[in-house]
Coordinates of C-alpha atoms in Angstrom, one line a residue:
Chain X
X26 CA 0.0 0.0 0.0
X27 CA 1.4 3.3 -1.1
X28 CA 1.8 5.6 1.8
X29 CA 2.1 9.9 1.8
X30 CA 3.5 10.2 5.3
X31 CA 6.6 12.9 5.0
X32 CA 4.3 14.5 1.6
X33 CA 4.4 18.0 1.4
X34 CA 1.0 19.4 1.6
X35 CA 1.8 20.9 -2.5
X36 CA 3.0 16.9 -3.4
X37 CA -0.2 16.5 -1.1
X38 CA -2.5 18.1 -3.8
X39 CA -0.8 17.2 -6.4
X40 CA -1.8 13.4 -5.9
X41 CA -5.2 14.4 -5.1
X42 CA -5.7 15.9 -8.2
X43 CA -4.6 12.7 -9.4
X44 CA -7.6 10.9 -8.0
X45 CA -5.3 9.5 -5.2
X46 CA -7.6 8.1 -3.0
X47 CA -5.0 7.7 -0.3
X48 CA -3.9 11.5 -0.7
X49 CA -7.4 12.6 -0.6
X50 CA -8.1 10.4 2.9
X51 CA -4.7 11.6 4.1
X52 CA -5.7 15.1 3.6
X53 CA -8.9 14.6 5.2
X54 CA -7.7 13.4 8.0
X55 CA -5.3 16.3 8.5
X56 CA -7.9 18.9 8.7
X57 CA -11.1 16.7 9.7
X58 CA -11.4 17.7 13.5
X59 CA -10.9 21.4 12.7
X60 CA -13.5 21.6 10.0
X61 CA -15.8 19.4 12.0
X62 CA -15.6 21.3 14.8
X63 CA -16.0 24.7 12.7
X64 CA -19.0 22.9 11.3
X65 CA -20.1 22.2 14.6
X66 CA -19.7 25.6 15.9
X67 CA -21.3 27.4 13.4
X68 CA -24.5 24.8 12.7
X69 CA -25.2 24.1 16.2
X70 CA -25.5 20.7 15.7
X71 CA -23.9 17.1 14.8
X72 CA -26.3 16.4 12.5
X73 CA -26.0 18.9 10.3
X74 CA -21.8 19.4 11.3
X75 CA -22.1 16.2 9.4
X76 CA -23.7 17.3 6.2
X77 CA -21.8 20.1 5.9
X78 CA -18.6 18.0 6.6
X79 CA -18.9 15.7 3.7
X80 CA -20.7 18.7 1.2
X81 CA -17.8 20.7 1.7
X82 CA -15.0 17.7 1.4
X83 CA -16.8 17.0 -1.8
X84 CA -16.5 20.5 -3.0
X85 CA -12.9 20.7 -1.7
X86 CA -11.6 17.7 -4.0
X87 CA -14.1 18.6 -7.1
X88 CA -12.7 22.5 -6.7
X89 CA -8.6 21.6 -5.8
X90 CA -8.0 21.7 -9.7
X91 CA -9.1 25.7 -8.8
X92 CA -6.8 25.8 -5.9
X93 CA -4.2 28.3 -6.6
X94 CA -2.2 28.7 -3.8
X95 CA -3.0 32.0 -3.2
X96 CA -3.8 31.1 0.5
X97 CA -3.2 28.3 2.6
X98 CA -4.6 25.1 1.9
X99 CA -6.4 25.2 5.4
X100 CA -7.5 28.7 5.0
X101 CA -9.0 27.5 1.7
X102 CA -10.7 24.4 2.8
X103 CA -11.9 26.2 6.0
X104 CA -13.2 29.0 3.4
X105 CA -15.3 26.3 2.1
X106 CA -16.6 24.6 5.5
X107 CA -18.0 28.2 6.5
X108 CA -19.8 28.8 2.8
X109 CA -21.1 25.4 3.3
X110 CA -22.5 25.8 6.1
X111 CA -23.6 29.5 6.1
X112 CA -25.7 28.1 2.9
X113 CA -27.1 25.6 5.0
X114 CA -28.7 27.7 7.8
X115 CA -29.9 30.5 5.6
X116 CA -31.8 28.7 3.6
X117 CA -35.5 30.2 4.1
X118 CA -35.1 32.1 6.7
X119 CA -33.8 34.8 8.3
X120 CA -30.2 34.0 9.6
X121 CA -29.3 37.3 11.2
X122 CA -30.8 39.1 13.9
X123 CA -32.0 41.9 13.7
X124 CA -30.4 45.0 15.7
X125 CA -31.8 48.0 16.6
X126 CA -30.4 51.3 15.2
X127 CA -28.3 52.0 17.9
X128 CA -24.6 53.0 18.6
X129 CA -22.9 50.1 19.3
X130 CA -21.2 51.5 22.6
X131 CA -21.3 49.6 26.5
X132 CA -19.0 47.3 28.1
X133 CA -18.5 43.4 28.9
X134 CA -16.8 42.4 32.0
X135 CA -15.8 38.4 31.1
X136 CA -15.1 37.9 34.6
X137 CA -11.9 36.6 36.2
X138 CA -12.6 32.8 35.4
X139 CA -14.3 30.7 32.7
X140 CA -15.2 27.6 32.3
X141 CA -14.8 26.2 29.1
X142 CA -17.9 23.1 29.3
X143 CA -20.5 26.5 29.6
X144 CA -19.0 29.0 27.4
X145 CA -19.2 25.8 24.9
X146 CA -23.2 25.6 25.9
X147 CA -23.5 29.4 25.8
X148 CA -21.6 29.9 22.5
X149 CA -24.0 27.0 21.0
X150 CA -27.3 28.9 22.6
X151 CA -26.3 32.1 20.8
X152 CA -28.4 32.5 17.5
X153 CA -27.5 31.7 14.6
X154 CA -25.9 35.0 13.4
X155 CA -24.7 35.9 16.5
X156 CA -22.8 32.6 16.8
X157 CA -21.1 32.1 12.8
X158 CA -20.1 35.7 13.4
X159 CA -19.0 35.5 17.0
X160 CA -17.1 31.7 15.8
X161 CA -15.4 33.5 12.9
X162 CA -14.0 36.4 14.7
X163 CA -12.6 35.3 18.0
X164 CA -12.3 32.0 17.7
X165 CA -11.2 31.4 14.3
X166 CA -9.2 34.3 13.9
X167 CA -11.0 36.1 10.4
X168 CA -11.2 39.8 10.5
X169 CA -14.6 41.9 10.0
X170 CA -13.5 42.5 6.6
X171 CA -13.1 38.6 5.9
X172 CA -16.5 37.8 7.4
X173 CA -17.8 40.1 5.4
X174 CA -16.5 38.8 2.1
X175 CA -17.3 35.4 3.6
X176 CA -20.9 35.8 4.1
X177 CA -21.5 38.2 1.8
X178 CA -22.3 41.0 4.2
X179 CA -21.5 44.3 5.2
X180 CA -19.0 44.7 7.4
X181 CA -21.3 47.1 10.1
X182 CA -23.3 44.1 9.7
X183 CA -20.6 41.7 11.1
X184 CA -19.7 44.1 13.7
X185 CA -23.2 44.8 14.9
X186 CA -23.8 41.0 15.2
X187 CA -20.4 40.4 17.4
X188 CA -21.7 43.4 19.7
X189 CA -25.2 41.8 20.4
X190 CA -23.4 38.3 20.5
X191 CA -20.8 39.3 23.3
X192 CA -23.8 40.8 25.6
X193 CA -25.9 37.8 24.9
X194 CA -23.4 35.5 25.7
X195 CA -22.5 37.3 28.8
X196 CA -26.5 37.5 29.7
X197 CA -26.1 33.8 29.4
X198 CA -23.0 33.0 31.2
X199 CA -24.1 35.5 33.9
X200 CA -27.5 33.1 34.2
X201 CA -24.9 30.3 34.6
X202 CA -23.6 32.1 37.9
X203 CA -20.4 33.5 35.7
Chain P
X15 CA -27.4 50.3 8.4
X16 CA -24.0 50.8 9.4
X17 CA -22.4 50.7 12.5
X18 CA -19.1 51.9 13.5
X19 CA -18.9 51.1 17.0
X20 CA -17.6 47.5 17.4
X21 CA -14.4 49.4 18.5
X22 CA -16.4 50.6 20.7
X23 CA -17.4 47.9 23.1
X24 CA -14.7 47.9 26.0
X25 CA -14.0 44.5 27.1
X26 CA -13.0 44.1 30.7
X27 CA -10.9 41.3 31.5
X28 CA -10.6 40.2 27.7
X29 CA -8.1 37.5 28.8
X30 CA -10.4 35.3 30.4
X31 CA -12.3 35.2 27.3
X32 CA -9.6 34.2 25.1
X33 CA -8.3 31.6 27.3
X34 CA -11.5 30.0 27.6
X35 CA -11.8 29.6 24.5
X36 CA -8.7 28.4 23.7
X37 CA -9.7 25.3 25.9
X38 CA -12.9 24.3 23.9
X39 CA -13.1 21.4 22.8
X40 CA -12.8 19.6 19.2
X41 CA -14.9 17.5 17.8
X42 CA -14.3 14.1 15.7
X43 CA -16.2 13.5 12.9
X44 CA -18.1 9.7 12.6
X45 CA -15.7 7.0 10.8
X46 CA -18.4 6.7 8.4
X47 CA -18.1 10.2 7.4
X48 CA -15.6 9.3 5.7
X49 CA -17.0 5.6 3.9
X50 CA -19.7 8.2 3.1
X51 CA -17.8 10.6 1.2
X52 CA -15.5 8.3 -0.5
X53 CA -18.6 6.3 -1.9
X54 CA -20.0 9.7 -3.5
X55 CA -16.9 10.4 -4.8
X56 CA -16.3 6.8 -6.5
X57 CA -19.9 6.9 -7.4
X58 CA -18.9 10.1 -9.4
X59 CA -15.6 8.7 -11.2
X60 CA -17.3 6.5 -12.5
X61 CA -20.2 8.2 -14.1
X62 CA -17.2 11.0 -15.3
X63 CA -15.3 7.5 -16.5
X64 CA -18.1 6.3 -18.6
X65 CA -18.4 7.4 -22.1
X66 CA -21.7 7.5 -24.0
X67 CA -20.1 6.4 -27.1
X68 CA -19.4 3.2 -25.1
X69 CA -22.7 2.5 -23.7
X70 CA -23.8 -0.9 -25.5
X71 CA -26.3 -1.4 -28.1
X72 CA -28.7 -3.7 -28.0
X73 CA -30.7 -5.6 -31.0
X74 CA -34.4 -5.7 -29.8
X75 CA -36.1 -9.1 -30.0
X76 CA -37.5 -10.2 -33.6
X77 CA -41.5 -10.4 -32.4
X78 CA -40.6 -6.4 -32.6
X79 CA -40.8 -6.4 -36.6
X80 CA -43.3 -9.1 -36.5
X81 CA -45.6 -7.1 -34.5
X82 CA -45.0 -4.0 -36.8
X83 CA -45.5 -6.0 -39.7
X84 CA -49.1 -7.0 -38.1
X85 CA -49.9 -3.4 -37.5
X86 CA -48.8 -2.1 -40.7
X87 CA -51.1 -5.3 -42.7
X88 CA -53.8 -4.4 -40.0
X89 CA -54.5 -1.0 -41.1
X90 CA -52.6 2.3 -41.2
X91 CA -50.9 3.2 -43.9
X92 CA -48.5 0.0 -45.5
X93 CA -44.7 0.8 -46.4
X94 CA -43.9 1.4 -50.2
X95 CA -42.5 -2.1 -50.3
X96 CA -46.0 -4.0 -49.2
X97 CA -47.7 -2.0 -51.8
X98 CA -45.5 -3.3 -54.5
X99 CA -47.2 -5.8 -56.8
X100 CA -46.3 -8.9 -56.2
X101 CA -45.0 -9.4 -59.4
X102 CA -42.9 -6.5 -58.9
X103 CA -41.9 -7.8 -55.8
X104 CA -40.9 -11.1 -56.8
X105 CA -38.9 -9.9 -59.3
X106 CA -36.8 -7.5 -57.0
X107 CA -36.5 -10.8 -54.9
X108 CA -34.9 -12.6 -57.7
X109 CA -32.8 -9.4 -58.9
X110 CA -31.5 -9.2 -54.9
X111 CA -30.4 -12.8 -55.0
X112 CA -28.8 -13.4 -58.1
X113 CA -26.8 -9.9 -56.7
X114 CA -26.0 -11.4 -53.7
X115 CA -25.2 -15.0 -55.2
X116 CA -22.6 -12.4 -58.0
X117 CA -21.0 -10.6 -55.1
X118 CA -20.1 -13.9 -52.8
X119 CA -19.1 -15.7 -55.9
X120 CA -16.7 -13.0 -57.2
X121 CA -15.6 -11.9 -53.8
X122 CA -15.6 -15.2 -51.5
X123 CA -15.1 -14.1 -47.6
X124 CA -11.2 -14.1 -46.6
X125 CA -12.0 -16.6 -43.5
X126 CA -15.8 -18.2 -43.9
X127 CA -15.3 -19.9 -40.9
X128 CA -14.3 -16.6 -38.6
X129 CA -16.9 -15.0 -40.2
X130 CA -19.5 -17.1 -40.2
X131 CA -21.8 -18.8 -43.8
X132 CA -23.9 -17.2 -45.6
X133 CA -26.6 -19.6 -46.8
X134 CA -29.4 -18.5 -49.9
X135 CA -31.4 -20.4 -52.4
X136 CA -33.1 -19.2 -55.7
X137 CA -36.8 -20.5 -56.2
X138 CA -38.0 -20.8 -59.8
X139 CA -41.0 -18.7 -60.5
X140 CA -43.9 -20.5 -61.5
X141 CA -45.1 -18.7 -64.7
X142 CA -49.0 -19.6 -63.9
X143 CA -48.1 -17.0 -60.8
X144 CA -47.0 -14.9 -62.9
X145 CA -49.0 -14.4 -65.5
X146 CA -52.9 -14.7 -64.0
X147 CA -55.3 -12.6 -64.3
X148 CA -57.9 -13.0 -61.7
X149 CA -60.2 -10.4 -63.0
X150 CA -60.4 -11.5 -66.4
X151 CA -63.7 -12.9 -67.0
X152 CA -65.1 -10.6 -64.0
X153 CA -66.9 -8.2 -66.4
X154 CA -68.8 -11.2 -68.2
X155 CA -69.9 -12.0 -64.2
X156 CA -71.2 -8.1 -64.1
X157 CA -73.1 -8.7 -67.5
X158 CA -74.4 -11.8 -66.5
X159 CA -75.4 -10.1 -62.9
X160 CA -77.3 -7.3 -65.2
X161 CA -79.7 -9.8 -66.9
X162 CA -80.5 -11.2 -63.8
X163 CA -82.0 -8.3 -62.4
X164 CA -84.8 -8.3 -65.7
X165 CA -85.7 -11.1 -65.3
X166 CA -87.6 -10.3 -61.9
X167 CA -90.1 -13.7 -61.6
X168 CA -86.9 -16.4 -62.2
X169 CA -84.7 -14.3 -59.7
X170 CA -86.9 -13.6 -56.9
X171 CA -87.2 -17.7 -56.7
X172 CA -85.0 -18.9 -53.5
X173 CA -83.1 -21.7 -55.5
X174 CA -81.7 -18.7 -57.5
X175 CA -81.3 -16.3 -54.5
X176 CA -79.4 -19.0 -53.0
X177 CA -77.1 -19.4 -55.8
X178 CA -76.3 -15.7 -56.3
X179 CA -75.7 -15.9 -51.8
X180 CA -73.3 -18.7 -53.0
X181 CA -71.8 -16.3 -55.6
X182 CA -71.5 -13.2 -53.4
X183 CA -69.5 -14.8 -50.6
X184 CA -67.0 -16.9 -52.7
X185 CA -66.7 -13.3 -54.4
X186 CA -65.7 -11.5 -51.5
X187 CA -63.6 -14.7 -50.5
X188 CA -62.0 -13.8 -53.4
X189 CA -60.9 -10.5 -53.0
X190 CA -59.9 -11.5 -49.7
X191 CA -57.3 -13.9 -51.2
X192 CA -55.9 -11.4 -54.1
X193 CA -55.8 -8.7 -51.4
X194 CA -53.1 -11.5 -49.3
X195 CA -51.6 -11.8 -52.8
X196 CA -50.6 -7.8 -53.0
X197 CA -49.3 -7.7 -49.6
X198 CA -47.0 -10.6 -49.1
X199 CA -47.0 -11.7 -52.4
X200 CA -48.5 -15.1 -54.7
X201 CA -48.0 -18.5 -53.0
X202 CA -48.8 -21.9 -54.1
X203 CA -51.1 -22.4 -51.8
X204 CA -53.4 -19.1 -52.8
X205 CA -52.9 -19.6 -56.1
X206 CA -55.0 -23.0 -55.8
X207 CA -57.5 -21.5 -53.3
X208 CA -58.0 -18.8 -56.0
X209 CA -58.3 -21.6 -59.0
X210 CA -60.9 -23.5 -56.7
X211 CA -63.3 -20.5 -55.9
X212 CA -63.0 -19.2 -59.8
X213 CA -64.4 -22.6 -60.7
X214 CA -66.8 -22.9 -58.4
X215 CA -68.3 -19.4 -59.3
X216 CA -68.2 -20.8 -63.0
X217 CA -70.0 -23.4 -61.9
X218 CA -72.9 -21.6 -60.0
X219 CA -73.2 -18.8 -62.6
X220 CA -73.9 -22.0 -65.2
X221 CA -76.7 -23.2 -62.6
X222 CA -77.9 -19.5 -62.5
X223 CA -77.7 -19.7 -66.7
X224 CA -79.5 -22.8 -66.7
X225 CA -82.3 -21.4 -65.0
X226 CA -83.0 -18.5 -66.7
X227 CA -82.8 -20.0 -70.0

């Protein structure tokens, strides 16, 4: 059995694009729990973390002819995960909250401890807006400028929805005795 | 609606909030995730592997033609080749098989036995089927018909109307056989069928003559 330990991620994707089905499991497996638990994150449930999971892998090995390197093959794949499963909640429905026409001004006081099990179950509570934005910013890293490309928003609307999602989650967290 | 004041939120003790969540967990998809996505994907190799000009073909069974050939002799309209007469048509037979007979004789197959025999027969062409006339003496039946119909008293008599019953349906069984003749052609077998009915309207239309003489 051929084996693609020691591969460069670039020798990586080249044998994928080769139809290499032990490339395309190898690269799976590199980035699996991270997408899953993006998926996770951002749908609110296994169920659908699933779906999205295998919809995006598909899309990821149909599209890696596309792939030009222009980012990191994480960043690209993770790209992907988020669009799929953005597409998944918004379809029919209203996926962001609506905010009042307010100035975004206040303050959040996160305490001097946290525990990780209920900021899990409060993050997961938040809305669904309030939570792909909130997930996206400070916990995968993007800026308000990259959620914005990503979901196809404004970028007041990305900002507007972190600012309602940090008080709700705090609400939350405060009901939790935090 | 645009907001501007995301910078604005002050965050006290930010820290605890990033270390938090830099303990959350991670998640591991299902094993079967994976069988799951590798069977779409073979699922689609193959259908990009498959060529249409590769798909077989497939020769449908002969009670196909058969049953169009019913149809067609049934009613609708027949294909230029049933309409042929059959003289016509059994001369384009012979033509096709003395061609055929030329072109394996002049050009015998390199390996018969690869390519499996061709097997064909000529059959002679009785002249009786070629040249009758069915209709021939039909016109001295019409005549004869005619005078019947003056002579009121002889012809009202049932002997007579049964003869001319007689004469009716072995005429229509007549036209039935010559119309079997145009479609598929003059056979042995309808040829005497035909020879029997013609003499046994000869020999009721003498009865019928008898009488009114």
């Amino acid at each position: 059995m051929t084996t693609h330990i020691g591969m460069t991620e670039t020798e990586l994707v080249q044998s994928c694009l080769k139809n290499d089905r032990i490339a395309q499991k190898e690269l799976y497996e590199k980035y699996k729990k991270a997408m899953y638990t993006l998926s996770y994150r951002v749908t609110g449930d296994f169920e659908s973390a699933n779906d999205v999971l295998q919809e995006a892998f598909l899309k990821v090995f149909r599209g890696l002819p596309a792939f030009r390197g222009e980012s990191t093959l994480g960043a690209w794949i993770k790209t992907i995960v988020v669009r799929t499963a953005y597409s998944k909640l918004r379809k029919d429905k209203q996926f962001f909250e609506p905010v009042e026409n307010i100035p975004l001004a206040g303050h959040v006081d996160w305490g001097h401890h946290l525990d990780a099990e209920y900021l899990e179950k409060a993050i997961l509570s938040l809305p669904e807006g309030y939570r792909t934005v909130f997930t996206l910013i400070e916990i995968e890293g993007y800026s308000h400028k990259e959620v914005a490309k990503l979901l196809t928003i404004s970028e007041g609307t990305s900002k507007s929805q972190l600012f309602y999602s940090k008080k709700k989650l705090r609400e939350i967290l405060k009901g939790e005795g935090y | 609606m645009s907001f501007n004041c995301s910078d604005d939120m002050k965050e006290i003790n930010k820290k605890t909030l990033i270390e938090a969540l830099s303990t959350l967990p991670e998640y591991e998809p299902p094993v079967a995730l994976w069988e799951s996505l590798e069977s779409q994907m073979e699922s689609e190799e193959w259908m990009q592997g498959v060529e249409l000009s590769d798909l077989p073909e497939y020769n449908p069974p002969d009670t196909i033609w058969a049953g169009i050939e019913r149809g067609l002799a049934k009613g609708g309209r027949p294909v230029t080749l049933l309409r042929l007469h059959w003289k016509a048509a059994a001369s384009v037979a012979a033509s096709v098989a003395l061609f055929l007979a030329a072109a394996l004789w002049l050009n015998p197959p390199e390996h018969p036995a690869a390519e499996g025999t061709l097997s064909y027969s000529t059959e002679a062409v009785d002249p009786l089927l070629m040249n009758n006339d069915w209709d021939e003496d039909e016109s001295a039946f019409q005549d004869f018909l005619a005078i019947c119909e003056t002579k009121k008293t002889i012809c009202s008599q049932p002997v007579f109307q049964q003869l001319r019953t007689d004469l009716e349906e072995l005429t229509d069984a007549k036209q039935a056989i010559k119309a079997a003749m145009g479609g598929f052609g003059a056979t042995p077998a309808l040829v005497l069928q035909i020879k029997d009915i013609e003499l046994e309207r000869t020999g009721i239309v003498k009865k019928m003559m008898v009488m009114l003489i």
